[in-house]
mmCIF file with all atom_site columns, C-alpha atoms in Angstrom:
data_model
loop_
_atom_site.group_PDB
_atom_site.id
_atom_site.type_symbol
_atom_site.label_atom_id
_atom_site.label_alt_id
_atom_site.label_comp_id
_atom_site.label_asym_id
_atom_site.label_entity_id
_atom_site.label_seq_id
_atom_site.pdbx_PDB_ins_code
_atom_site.Cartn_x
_atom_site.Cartn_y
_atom_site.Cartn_z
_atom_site.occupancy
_atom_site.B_iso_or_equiv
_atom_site.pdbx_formal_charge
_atom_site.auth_seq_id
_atom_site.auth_comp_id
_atom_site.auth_asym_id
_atom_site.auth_atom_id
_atom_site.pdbx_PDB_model_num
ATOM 1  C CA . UNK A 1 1  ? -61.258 -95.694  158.219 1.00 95.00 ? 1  UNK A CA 1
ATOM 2  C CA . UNK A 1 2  ? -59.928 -93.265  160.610 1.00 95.00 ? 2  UNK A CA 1
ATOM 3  C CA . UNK A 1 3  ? -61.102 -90.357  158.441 1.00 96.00 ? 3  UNK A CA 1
ATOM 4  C CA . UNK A 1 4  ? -64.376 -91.992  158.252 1.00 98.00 ? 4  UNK A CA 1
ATOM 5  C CA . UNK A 1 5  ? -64.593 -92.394  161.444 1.00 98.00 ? 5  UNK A CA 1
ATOM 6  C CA . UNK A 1 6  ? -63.710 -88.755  162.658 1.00 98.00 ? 6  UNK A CA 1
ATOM 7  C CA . UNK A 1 7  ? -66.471 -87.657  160.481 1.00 97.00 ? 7  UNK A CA 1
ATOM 8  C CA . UNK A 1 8  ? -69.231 -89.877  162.099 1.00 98.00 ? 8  UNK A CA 1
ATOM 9  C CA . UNK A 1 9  ? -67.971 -88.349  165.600 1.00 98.00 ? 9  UNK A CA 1
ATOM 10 C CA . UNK A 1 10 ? -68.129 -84.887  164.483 1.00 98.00 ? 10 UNK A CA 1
ATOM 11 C CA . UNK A 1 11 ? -71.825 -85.212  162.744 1.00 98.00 ? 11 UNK A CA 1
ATOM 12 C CA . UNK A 1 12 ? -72.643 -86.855  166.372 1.00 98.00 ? 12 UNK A CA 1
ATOM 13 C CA . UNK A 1 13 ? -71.440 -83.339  168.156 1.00 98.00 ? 13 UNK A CA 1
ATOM 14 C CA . UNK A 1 14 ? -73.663 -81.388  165.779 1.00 97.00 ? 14 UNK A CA 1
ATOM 15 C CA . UNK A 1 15 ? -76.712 -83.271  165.688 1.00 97.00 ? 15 UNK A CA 1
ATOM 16 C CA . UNK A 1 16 ? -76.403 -85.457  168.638 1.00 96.00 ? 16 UNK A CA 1
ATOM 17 C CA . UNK A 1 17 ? -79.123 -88.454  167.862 1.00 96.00 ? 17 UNK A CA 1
ATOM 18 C CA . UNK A 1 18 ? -80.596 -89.866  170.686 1.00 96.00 ? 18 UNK A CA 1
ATOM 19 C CA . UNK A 1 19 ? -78.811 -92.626  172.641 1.00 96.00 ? 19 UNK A CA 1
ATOM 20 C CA . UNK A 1 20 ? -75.855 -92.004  170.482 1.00 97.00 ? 20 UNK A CA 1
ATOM 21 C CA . UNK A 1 21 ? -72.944 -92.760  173.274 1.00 98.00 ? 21 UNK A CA 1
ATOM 22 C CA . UNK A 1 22 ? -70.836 -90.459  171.142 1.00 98.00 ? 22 UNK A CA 1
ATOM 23 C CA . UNK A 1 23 ? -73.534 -87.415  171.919 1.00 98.00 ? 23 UNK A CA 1
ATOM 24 C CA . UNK A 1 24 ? -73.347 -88.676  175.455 1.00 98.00 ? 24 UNK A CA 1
ATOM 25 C CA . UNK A 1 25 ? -69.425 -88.288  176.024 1.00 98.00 ? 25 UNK A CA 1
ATOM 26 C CA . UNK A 1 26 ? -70.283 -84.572  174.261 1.00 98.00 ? 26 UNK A CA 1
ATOM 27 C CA . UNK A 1 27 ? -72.796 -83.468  176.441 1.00 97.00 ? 27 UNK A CA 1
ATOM 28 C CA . UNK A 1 28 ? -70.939 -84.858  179.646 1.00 98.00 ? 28 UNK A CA 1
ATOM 29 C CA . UNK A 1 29 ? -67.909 -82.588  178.676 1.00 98.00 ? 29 UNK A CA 1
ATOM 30 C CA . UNK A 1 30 ? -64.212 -82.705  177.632 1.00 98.00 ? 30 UNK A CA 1
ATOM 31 C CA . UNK A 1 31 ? -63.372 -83.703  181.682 1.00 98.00 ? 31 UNK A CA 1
ATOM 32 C CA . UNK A 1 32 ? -65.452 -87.026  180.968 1.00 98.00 ? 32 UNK A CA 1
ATOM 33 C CA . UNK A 1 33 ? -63.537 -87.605  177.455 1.00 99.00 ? 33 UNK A CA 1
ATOM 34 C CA . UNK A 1 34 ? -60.326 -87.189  179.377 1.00 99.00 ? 34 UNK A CA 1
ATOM 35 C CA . UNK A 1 35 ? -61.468 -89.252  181.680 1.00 99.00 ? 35 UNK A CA 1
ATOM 36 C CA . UNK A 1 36 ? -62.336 -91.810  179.510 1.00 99.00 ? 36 UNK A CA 1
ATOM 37 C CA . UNK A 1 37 ? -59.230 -91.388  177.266 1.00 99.00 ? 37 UNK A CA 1
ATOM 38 C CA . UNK A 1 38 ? -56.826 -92.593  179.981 1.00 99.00 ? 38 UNK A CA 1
ATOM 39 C CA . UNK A 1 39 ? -59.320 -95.242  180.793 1.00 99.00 ? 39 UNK A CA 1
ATOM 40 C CA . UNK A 1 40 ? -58.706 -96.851  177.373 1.00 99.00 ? 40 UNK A CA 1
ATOM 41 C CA . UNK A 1 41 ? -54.755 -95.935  177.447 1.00 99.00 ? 41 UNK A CA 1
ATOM 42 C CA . UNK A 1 42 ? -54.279 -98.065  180.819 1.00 99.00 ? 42 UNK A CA 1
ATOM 43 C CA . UNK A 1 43 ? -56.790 -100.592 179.165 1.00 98.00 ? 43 UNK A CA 1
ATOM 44 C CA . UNK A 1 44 ? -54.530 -101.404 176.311 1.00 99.00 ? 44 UNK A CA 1
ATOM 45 C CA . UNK A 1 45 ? -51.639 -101.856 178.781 1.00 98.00 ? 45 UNK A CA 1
ATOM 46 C CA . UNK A 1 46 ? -53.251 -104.193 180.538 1.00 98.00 ? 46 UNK A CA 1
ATOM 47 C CA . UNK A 1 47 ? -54.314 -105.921 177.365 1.00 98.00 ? 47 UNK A CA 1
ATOM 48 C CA . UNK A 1 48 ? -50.687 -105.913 176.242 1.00 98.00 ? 48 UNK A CA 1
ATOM 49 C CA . UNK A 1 49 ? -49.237 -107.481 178.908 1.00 98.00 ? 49 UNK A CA 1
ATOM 50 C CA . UNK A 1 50 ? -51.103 -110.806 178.869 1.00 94.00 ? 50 UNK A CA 1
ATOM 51 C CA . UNK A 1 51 ? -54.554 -110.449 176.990 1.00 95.00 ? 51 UNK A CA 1
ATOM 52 C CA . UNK A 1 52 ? -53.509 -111.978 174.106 1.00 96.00 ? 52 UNK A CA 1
ATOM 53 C CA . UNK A 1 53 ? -53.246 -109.802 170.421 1.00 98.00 ? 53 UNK A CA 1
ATOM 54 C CA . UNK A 1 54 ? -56.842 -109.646 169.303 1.00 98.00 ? 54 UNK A CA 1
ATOM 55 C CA . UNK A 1 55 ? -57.808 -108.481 173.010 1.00 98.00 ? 55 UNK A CA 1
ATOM 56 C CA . UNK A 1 56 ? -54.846 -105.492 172.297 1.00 99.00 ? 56 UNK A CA 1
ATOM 57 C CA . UNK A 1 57 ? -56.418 -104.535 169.109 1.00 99.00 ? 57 UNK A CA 1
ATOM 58 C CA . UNK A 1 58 ? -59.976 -104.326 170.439 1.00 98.00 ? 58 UNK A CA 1
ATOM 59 C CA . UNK A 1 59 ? -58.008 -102.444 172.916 1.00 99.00 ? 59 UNK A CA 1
ATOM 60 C CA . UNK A 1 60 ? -56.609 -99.678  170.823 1.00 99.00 ? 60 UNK A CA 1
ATOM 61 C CA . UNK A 1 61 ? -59.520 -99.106  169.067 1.00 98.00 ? 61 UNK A CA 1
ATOM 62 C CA . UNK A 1 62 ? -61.163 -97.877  171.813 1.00 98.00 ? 62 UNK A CA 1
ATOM 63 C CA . UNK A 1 63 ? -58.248 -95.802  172.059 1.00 99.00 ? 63 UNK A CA 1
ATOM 64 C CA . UNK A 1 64 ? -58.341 -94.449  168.890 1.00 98.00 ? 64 UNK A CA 1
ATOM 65 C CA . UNK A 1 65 ? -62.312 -93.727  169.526 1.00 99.00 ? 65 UNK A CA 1
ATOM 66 C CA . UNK A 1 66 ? -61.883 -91.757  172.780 1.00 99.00 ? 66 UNK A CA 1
ATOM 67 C CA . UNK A 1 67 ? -58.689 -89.920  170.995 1.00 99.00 ? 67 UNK A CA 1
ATOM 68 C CA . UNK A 1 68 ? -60.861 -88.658  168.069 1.00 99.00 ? 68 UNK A CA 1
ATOM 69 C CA . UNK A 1 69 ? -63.742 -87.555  170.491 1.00 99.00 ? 69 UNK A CA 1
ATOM 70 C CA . UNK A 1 70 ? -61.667 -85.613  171.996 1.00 99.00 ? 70 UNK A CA 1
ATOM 71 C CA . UNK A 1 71 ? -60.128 -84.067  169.488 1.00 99.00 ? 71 UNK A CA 1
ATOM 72 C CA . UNK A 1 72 ? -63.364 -83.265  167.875 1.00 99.00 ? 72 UNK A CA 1
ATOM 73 C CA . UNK A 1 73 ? -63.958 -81.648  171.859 1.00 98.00 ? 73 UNK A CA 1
ATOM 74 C CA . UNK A 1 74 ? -61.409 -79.340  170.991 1.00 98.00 ? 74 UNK A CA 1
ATOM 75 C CA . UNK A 1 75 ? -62.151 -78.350  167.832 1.00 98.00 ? 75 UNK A CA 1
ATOM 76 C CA . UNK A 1 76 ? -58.939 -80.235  166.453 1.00 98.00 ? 76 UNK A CA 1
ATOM 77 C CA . UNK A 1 77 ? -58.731 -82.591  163.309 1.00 97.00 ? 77 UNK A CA 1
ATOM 78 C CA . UNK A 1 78 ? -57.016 -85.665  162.459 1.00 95.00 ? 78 UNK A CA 1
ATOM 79 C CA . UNK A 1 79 ? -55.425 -83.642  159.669 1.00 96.00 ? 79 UNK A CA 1
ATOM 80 C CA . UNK A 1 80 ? -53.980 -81.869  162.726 1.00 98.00 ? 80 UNK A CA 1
ATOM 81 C CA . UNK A 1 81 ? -52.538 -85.264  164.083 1.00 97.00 ? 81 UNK A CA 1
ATOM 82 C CA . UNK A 1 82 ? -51.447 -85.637  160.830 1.00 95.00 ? 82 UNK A CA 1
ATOM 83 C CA . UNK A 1 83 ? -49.831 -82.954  160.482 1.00 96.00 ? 83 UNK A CA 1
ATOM 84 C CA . UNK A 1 84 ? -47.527 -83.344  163.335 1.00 96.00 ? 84 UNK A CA 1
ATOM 85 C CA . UNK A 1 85 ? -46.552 -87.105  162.244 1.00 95.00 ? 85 UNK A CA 1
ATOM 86 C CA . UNK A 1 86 ? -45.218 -85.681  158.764 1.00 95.00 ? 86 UNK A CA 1
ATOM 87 C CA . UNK A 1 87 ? -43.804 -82.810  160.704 1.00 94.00 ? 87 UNK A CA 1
ATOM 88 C CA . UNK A 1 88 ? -41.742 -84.912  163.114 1.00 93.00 ? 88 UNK A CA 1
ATOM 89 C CA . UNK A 1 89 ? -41.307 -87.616  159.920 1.00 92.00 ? 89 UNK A CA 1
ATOM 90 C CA . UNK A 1 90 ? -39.916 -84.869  158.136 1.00 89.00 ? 90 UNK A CA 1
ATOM 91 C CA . UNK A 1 91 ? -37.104 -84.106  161.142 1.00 74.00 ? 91 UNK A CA 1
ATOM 92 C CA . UNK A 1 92 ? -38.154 -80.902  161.731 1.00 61.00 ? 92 UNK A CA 1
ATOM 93 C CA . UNK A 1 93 ? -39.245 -81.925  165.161 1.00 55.00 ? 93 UNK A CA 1
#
């Protein structure tokens, strides 16, 4: 699903649809993602301490969103994320 949903963010940079929030966060610029990245990180902190599991997971998911628009921002990949996890799994890092 992540893959999936990497893909849909990346067709949204290059043909932005209208009212597509994902086009919006593009065309504001990669200060706004930022911005809106650590907005969802202390979001799922809150959640965790005392919103209860499903609020968490609806939580991280934004998360997850904002983290793949911005890596789509810089040009980056999940496979890049990726990457790094086997990387580090592999302890080389």
């Amino acid at each position: 699903m992540l893959q999936r949903l990497f893909e849909i963010i990346q067709e949204r940079k290059t043909s932005p649809p209208a009212g597509s929030y994902t086009a919006r966060l593009f065309a504001a610029g990669e200060d706004e993602i930022v911005k809106k990245v650590g907005e969802e990180a202390v979001e799922v902190i809150l959640a965790a301490k005392g919103q209860g599991d499903a609020r968490v997971v609806e939580e991280v998911a934004d998360l997850f969103y904002h983290a793949l628009v911005l890596l789509a921002a810089r040009g980056l990949t999940l496979a890049d994320v990726e990457a790094e996890l086997e990387r580090r799994h592999s302890g080389k890092g």
